[in-house]
Coordinates of C-alpha atoms and ligand atoms in Angstrom, one line a residue:
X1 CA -21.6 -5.8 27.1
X2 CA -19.9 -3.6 29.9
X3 CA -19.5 -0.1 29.1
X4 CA -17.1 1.8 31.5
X5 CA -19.1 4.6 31.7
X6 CA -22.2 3.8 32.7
X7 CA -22.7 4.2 36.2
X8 CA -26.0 3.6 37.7
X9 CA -26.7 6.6 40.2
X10 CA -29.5 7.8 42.0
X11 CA -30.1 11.7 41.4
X12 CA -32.8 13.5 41.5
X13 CA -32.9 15.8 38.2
X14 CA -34.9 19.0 39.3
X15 CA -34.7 21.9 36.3
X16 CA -33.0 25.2 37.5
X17 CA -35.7 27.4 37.5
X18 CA -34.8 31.3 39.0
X19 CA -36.8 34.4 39.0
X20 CA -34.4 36.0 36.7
X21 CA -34.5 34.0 34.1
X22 CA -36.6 30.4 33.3
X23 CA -34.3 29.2 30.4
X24 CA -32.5 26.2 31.6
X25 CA -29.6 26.2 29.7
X26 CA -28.1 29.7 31.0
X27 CA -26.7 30.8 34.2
X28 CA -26.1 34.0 35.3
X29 CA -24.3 35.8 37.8
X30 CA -27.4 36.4 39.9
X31 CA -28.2 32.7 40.1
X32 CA -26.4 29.7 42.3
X33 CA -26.4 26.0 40.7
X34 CA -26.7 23.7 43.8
X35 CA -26.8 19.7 44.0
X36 CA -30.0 18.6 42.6
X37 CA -30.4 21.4 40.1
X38 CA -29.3 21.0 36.3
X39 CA -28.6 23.2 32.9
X40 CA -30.2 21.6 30.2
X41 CA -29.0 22.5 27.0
X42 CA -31.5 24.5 24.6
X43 CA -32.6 21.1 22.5
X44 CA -32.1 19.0 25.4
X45 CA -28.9 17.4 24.2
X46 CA -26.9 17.6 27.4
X47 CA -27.1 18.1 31.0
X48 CA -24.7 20.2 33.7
X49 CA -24.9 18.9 37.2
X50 CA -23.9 17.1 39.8
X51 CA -23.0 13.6 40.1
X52 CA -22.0 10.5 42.3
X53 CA -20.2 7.7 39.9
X54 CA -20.8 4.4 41.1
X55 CA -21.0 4.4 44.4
X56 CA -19.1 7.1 45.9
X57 CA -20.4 9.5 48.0
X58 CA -18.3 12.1 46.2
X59 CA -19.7 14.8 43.8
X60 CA -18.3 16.3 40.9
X61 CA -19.7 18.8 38.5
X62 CA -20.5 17.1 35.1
X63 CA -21.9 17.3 31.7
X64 CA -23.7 14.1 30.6
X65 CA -26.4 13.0 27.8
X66 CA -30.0 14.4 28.8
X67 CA -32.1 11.5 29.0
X68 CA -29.8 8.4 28.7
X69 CA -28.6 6.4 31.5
X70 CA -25.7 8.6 33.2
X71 CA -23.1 8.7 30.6
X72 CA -20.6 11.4 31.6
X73 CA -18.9 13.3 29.3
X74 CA -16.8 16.1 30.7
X75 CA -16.0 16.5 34.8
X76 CA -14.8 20.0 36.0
X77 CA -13.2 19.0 39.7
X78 CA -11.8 15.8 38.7
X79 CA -9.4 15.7 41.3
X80 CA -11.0 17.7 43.8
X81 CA -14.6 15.8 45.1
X82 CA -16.9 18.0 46.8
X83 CA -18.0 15.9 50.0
X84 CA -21.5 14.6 50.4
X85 CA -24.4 17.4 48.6
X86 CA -23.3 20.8 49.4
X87 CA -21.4 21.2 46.3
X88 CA -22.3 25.0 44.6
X89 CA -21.3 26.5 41.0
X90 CA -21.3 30.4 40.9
X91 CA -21.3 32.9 38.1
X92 CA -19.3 35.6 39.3
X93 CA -19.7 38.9 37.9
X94 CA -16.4 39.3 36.1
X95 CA -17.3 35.9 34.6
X96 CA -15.3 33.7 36.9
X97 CA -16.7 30.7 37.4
X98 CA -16.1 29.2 41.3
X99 CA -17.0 25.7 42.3
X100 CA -17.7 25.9 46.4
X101 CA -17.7 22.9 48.4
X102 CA -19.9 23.3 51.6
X103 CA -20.0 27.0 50.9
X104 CA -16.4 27.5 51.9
X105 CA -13.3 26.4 50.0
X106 CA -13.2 26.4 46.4
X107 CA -12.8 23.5 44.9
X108 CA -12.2 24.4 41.3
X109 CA -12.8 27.8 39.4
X110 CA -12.1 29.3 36.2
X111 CA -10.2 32.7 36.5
X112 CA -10.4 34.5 33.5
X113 CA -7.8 36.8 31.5
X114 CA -10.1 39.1 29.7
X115 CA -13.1 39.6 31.7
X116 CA -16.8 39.7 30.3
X117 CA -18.9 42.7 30.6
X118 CA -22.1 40.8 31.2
X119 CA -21.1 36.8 31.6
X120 CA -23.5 34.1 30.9
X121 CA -22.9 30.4 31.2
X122 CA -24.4 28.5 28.9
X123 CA -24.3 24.7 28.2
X124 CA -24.6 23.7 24.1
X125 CA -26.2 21.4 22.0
X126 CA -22.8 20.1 21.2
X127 CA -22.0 19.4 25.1
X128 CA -19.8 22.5 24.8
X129 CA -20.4 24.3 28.4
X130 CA -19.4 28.2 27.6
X131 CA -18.5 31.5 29.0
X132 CA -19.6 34.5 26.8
X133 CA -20.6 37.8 26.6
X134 CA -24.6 37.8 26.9
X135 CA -25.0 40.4 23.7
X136 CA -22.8 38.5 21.6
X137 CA -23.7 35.6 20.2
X138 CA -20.4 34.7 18.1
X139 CA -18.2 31.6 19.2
X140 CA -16.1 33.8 20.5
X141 CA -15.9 32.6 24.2
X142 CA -14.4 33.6 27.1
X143 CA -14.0 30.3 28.0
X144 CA -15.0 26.4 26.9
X145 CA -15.2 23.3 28.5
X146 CA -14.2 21.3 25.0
X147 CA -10.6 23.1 25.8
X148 CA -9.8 21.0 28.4
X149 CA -11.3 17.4 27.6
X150 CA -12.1 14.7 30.1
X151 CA -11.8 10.9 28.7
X152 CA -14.3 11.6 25.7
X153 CA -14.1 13.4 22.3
X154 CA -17.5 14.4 21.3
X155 CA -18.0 15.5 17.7
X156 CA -16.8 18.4 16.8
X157 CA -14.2 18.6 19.7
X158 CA -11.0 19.4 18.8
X159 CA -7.9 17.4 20.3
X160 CA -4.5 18.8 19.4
X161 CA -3.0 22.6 19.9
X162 CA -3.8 25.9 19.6
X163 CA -0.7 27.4 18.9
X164 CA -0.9 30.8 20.0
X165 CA -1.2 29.9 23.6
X166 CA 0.2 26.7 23.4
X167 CA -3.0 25.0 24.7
X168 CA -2.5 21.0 24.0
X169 CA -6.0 19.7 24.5
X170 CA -6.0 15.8 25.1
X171 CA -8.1 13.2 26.5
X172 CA -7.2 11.3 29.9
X173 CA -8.9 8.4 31.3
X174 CA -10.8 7.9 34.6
X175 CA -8.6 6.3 37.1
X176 CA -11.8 4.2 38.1
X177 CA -15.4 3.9 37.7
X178 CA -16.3 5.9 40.9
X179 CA -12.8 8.3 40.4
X180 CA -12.9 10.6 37.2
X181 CA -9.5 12.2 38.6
X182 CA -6.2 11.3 36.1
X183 CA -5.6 8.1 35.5
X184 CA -2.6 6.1 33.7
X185 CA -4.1 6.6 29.9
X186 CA -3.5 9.6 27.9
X187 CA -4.5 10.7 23.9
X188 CA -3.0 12.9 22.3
X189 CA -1.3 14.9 19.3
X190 CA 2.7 15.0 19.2
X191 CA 3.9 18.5 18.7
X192 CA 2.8 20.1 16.0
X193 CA 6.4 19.5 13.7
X194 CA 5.5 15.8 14.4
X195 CA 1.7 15.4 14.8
X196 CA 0.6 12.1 15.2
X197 CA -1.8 10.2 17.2
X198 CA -0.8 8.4 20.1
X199 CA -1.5 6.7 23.6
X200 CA 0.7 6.8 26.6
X201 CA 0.5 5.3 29.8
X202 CA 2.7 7.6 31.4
X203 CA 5.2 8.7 29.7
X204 CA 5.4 5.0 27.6
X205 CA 3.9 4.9 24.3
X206 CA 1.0 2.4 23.6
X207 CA -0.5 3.0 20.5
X208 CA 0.2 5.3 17.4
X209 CA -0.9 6.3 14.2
X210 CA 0.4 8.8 11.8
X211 CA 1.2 11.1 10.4
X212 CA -1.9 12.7 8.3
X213 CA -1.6 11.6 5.3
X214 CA -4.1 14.1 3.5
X215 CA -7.0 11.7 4.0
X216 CA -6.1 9.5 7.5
X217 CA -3.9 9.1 9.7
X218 CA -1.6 6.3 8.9
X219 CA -1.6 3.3 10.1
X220 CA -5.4 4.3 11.8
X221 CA -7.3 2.5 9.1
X222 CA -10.2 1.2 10.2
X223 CA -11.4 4.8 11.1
X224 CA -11.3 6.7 8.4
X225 CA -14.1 7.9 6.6
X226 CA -17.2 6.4 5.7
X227 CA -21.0 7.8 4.8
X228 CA -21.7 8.6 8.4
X229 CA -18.5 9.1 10.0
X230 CA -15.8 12.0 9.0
X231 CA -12.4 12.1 10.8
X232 CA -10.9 15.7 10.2
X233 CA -7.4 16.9 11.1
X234 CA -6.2 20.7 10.5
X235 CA -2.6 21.9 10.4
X236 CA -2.1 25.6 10.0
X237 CA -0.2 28.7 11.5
X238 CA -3.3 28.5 14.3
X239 CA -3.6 25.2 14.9
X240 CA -2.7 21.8 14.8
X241 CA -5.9 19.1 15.4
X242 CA -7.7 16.2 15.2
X243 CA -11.5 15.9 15.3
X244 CA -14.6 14.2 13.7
X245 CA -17.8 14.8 12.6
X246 CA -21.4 12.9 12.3
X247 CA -22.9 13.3 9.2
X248 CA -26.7 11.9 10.8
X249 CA -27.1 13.8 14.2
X250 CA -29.8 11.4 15.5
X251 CA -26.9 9.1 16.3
X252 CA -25.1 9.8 19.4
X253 CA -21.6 9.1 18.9
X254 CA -18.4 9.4 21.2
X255 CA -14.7 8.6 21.3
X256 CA -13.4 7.6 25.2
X257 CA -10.0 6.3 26.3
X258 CA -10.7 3.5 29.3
X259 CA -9.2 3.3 32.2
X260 CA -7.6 0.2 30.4
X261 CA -6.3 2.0 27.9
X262 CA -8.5 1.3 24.9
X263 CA -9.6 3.8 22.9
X264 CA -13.0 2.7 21.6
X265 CA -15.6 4.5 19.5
X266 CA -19.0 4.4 20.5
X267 CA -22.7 5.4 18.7
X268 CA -26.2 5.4 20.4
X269 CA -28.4 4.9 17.2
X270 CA -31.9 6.8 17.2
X271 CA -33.8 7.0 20.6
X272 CA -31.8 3.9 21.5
X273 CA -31.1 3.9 25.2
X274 CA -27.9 1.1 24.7
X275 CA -24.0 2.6 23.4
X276 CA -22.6 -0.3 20.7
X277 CA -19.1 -0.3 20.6
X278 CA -18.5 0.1 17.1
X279 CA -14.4 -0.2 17.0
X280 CA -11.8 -0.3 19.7
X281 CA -8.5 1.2 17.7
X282 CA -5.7 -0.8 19.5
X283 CA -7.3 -4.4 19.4
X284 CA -4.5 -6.0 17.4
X285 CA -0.8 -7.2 18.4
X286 CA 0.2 -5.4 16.4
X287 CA -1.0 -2.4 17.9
X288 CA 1.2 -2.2 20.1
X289 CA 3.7 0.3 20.4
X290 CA 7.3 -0.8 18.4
X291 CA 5.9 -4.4 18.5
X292 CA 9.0 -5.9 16.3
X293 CA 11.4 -3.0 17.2
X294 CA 13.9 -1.2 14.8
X295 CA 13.1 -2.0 11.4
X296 CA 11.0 -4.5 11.9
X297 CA 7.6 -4.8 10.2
X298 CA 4.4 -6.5 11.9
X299 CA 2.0 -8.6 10.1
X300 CA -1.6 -10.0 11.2
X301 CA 0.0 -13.4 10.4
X302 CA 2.8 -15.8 12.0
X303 CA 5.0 -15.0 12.8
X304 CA 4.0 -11.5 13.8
X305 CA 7.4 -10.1 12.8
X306 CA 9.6 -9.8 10.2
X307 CA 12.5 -7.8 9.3
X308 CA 11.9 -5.2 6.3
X309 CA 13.4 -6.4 3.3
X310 CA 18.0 -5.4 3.3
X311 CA 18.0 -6.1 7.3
X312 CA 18.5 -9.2 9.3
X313 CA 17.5 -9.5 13.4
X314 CA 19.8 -8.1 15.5
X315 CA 19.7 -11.4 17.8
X316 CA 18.6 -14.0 15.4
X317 CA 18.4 -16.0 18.8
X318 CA 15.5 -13.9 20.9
X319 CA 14.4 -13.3 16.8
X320 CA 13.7 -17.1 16.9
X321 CA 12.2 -17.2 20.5
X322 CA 9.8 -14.4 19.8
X323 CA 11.0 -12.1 21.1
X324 CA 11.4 -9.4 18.7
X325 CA 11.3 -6.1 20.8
X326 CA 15.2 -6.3 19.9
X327 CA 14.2 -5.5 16.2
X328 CA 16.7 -5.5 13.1
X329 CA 19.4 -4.6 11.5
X330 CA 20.9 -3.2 8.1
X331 CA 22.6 -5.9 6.4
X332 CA 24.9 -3.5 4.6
X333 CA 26.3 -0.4 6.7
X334 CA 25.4 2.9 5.8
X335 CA 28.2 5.3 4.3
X336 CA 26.8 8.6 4.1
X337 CA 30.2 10.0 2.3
X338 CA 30.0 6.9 -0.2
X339 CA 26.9 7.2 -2.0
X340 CA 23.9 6.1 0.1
X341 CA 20.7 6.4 -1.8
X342 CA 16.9 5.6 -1.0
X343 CA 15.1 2.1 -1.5
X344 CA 11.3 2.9 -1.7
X345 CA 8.8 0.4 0.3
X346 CA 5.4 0.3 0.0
X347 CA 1.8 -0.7 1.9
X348 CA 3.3 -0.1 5.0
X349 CA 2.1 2.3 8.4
X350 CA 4.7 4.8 9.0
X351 CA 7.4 4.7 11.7
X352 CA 7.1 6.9 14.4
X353 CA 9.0 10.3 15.4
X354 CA 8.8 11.8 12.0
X355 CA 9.0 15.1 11.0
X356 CA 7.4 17.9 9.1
X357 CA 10.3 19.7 7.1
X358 CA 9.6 21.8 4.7
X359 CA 7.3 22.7 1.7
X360 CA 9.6 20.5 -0.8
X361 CA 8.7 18.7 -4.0
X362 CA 9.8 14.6 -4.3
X363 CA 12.9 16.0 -6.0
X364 CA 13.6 18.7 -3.2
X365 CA 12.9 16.7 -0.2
X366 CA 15.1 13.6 -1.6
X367 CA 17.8 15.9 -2.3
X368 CA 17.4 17.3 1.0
X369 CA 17.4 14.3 2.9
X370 CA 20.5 12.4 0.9
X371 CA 22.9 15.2 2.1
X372 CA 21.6 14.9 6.0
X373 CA 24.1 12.1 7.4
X374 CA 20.9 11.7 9.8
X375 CA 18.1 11.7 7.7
X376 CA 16.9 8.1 7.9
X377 CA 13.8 8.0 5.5
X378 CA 11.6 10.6 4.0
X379 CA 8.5 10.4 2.0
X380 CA 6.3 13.0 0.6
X381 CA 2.8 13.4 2.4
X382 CA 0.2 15.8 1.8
X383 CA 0.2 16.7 5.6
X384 CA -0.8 20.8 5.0
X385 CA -3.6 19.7 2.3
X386 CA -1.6 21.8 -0.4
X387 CA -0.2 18.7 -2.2
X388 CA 3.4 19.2 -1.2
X389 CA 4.9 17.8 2.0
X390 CA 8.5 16.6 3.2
X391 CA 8.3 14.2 5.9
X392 CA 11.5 13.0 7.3
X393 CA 12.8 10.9 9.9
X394 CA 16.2 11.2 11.8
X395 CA 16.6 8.8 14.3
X396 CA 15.6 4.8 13.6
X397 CA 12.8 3.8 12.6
X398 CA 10.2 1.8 14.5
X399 CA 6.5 1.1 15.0
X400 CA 6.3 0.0 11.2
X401 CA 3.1 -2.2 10.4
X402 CA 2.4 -4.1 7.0
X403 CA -1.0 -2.5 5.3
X404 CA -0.7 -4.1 1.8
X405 CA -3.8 -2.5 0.4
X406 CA -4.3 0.6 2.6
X407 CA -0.3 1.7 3.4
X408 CA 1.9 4.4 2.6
X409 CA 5.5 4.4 0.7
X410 CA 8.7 5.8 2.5
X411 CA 11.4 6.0 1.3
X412 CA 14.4 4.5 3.4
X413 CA 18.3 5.2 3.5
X414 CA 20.2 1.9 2.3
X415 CA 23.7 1.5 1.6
X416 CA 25.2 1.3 -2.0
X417 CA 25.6 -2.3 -1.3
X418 CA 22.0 -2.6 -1.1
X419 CA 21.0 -0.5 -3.6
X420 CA 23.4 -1.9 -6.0
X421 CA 21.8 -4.8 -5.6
X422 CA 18.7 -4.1 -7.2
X423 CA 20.6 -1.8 -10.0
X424 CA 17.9 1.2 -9.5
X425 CA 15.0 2.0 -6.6
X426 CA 13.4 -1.0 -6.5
X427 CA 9.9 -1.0 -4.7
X428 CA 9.0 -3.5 -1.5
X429 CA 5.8 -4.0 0.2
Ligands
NAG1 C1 -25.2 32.3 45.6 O1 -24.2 31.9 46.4 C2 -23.5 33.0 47.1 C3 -22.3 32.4 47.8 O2 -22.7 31.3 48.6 C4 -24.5 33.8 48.0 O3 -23.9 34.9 48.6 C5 -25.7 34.2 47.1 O4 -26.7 34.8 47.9 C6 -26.3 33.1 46.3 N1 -27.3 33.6 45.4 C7 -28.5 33.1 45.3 C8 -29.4 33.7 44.3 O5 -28.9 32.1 45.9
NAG2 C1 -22.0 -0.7 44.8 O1 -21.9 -1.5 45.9 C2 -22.6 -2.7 45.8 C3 -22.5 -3.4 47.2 O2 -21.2 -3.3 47.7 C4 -22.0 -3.5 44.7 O3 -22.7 -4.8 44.6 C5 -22.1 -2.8 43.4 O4 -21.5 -3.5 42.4 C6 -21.5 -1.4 43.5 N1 -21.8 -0.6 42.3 C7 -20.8 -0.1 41.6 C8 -21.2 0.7 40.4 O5 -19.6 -0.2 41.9
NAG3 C1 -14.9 19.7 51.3 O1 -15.5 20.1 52.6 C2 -15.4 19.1 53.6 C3 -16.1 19.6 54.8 O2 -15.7 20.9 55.1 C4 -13.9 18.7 53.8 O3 -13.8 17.7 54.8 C5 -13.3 18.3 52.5 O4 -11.9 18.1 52.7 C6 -13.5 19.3 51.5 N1 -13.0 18.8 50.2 C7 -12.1 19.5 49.4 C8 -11.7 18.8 48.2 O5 -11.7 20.6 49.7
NAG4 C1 -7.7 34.8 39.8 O1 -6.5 35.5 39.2 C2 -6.2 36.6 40.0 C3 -5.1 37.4 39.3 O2 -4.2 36.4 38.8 C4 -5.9 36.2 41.4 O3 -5.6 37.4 42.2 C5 -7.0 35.5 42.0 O4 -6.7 35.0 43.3 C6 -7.5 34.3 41.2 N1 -8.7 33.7 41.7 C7 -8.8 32.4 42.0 C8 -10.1 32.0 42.5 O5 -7.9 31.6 41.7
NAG5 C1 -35.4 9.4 15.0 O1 -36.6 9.0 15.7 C2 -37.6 9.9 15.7 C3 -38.8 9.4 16.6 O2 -38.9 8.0 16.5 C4 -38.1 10.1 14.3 O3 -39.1 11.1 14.2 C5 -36.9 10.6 13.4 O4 -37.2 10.7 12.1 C6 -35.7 9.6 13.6 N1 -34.6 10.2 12.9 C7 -33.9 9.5 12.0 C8 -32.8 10.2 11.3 O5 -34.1 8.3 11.7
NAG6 C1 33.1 5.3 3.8 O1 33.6 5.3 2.5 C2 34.8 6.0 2.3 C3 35.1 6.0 0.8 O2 35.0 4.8 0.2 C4 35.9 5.2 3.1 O3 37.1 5.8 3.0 C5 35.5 5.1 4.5 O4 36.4 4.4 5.3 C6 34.1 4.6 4.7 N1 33.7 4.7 6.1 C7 33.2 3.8 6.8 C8 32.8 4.1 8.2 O5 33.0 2.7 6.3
NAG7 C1 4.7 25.6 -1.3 O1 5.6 25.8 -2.4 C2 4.9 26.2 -3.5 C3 5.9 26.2 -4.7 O2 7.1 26.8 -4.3 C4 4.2 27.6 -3.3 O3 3.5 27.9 -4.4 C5 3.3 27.4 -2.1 O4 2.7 28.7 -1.8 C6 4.0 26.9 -0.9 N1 3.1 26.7 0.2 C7 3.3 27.0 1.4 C8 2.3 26.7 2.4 O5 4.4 27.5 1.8
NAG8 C1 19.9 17.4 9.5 O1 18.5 17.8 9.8 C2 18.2 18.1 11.1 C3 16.8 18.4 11.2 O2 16.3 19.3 10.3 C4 19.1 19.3 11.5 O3 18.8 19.6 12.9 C5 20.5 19.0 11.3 O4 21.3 20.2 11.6 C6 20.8 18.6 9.9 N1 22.2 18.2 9.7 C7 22.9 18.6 8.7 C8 24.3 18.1 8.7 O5 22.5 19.4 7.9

């Protein structure tokens, strides 16, 4: 098995030990962290350094597993190298941090708002690398590195937005083994009024699941929870997120989006020194992005696509050729002043672009949606964890996947014609 990111380096790991202080997961503004030298975090979970991917001769300041061939977790200068070994990571005494290259330009840094009175730097357990005040020990940091992620999700990071400051925190991938700078791949939350999962490359989506349906994401089945394994997502005035948590910390676990664009999900069981790939999450055609376009449904059978049940293929001719990026087409016209009404499917993943309206009951949100001439669908999803949800869409409706056993019901604007067809709501899946 290939695993993108392990590189196989040669650095010498050689403990920071300073007169001012000999714990090795702290520095402090009195003490210089120089190629060679490392923070190891207090239970000797992670390690901050330097390193060299593959074979460049270009350094970057990383956090990595202690102890485990290099697997990198988080890079600071990711576009910025420091050339051959004279890279240098200062403390300053404001609680700056600067990243030197050869002593003389800076290379990265992270300039504060709110000062600290007396900085430390300190690398977590968790992989979190921190700025804080050294009295306090509250989580109240100055600064974090699991703010501004690399290609990996490490439990208990958080990948959405803060609100307050409009922070969006998403992963990126390498753009090769031996260059952590940007590449093509993002993941990452949708605005908060429409949070979903998805991938881009670019600007194009990939891959998408959502929205949270109380208990997953839709559509993101095969990851949801289990006895080790906890996905978590949060929605409230504060912030809008997904994570995940372990429930048996002996296993290493991480989440990384390849420079391919997979996102896969990987453990490390017990003093193992070999990652298994447990899942990749867009394996499947039907994965990808708007696979059988408007209103059409995918299925892990052939053929892939089909229309959803009151609409025909736009062009039954590229419907018959395969090629179904054209998608479908209502069969009966909608007529929003001539009594349009709602046709409720089931077991299916949830089109993209919805959005969050309003703390409505069925009754509410139905009502709501009927007198909106561009309310396309709505259903009613526990998305705040209080039981009562209105998600609409306005707009078409695409990226629709069949999930017989595991989907979710929406309810979709059809045409008297269509409803008078099957006398009252009549239920698909
Ligand atoms: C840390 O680096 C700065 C800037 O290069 C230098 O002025 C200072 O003396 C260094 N401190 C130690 C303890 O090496
Ligand atoms: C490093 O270079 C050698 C020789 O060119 C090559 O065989 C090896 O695959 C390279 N290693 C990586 C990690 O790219
Ligand atoms: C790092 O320093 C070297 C030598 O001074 C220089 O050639 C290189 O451009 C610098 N790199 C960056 C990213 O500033
Ligand atoms: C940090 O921010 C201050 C104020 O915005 C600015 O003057 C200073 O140049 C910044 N320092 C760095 C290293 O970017
Ligand atoms: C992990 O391995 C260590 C040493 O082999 C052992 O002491 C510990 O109990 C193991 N933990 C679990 C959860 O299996
Ligand atoms: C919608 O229905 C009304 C009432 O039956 C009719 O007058 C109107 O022409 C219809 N509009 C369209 C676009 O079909
Ligand atoms: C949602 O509406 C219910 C009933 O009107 C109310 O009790 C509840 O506080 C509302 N929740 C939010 C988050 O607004
Ligand atoms: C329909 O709903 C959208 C989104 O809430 C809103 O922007 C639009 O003004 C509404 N249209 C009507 C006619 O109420």
């Amino acid at each position: 098995m290939v695993l993108p990111l392990l590189f196989a380096v040669s650095f010498i790991s050689i403990s920071l030990i300073s007169p001012a202080s000999t714990a090795t997961n702290i520095l402090t503004p009195a003490q210089n962290l120089t190629e060679g030298q490392t923070l190891v975090s207090f239970n000797k979970q992670f390690e901050l350094g330097f390193f060299s991917p593959g074979n460049s001769s270009n350094s970057f300041l990383g956090i990595w597993y202690h102890n485990l061939p290099l697997t990198v977790v988080w890079v600071a200068n990711k576009g910025n190298p420091v050339t051959g070994s004279f890279g240098q990571l200062t403390l300053t005494r404001n609680g700056g941090l600067l990243l030197y290259n050869h002593s003389t330009s800076i290379v990265w840094c992270v300039n504060l708002t709110v000062m600290a009175n007396s900085p430390i730097l300190e690398l977590l357990d968790s992989g979190n690398l921190v700025i804080r005040d050294e009295e306090t020990e509250s989580n109240n940091y100055a600064w974090q590195s699991f703010d501004y992620l690399s290609d990996t999700l490490l439990p208990g990071m958080k990948l959405g937005w803060k609100l307050k400051t409009g922070l969006n925190r998403f992963m990126r991938s390498w753009k090769s083994n031996e260059d952590p700078s940007d590449g093509e791949f993002t993941y990452s939350i949708d605005p908060p009024e429409s949070p979903q999962l998805v991938l881009r490359r670019g600007l194009q989506k990939q891959y998408r699941c959502g929205p949270w349906d109380g208990a997953r994401l839709s559509g993101g089945y095969e990851f949801k929870e289990n006895t080790v394994f906890k996905p978590i997502f949060n929605s409230n005035s504060d912030e809008v997120y997904y994570t995940f948590e372990v429930s048996d910390k002996s296993i290493l676990s991480r989440l990384v989006v390849t420079r391919f664009g997979q996102i896969q999900y990987l453990t490390l069981p017990n003093h193992s020194q070999e990652w298994v790939m447990m899942v990749t999450l867009n394996r499947e055609n039907c994965d990808r992005y708007g696979m059988c376009g408007t209103y059409g449904s995918c299925y892990n059978d052939d053929p892939n696509c089909r229309c959803l049940k009151g609409f025909k293929p736009k062009s039954p001719q590229d419907w018959s050729l395969i090629d179904w990026s054209g998608g479908c087409k209502r069969k009966h016209e909608l007529n929003c002043s001539n009594g349009d009404g709602f046709v409720k499917y089931k077991g299916l993943k949830l089109p993209d672009n919805s959005v969050v309206w309003a703390n409505y009951s069925h009754e509410e949100c139905k009502v709501e949606c009927l007198n909106n001439c561009s309310c396309m669908a709505y259903t009613i999803i526990d998305v705040h964890g209080n039981g009562r949800g209105c998600v609409v869409w306005l707009d078409e409706l695409i990226d629709i996947r069949d999930f017989p056993s595991e989907g979710d019901e929406i309810y979709i604007r059809m045409a008297r014609a269509e409803i008078g067809m099957y006398t009252l709501v009549f239920q698909f899946n």
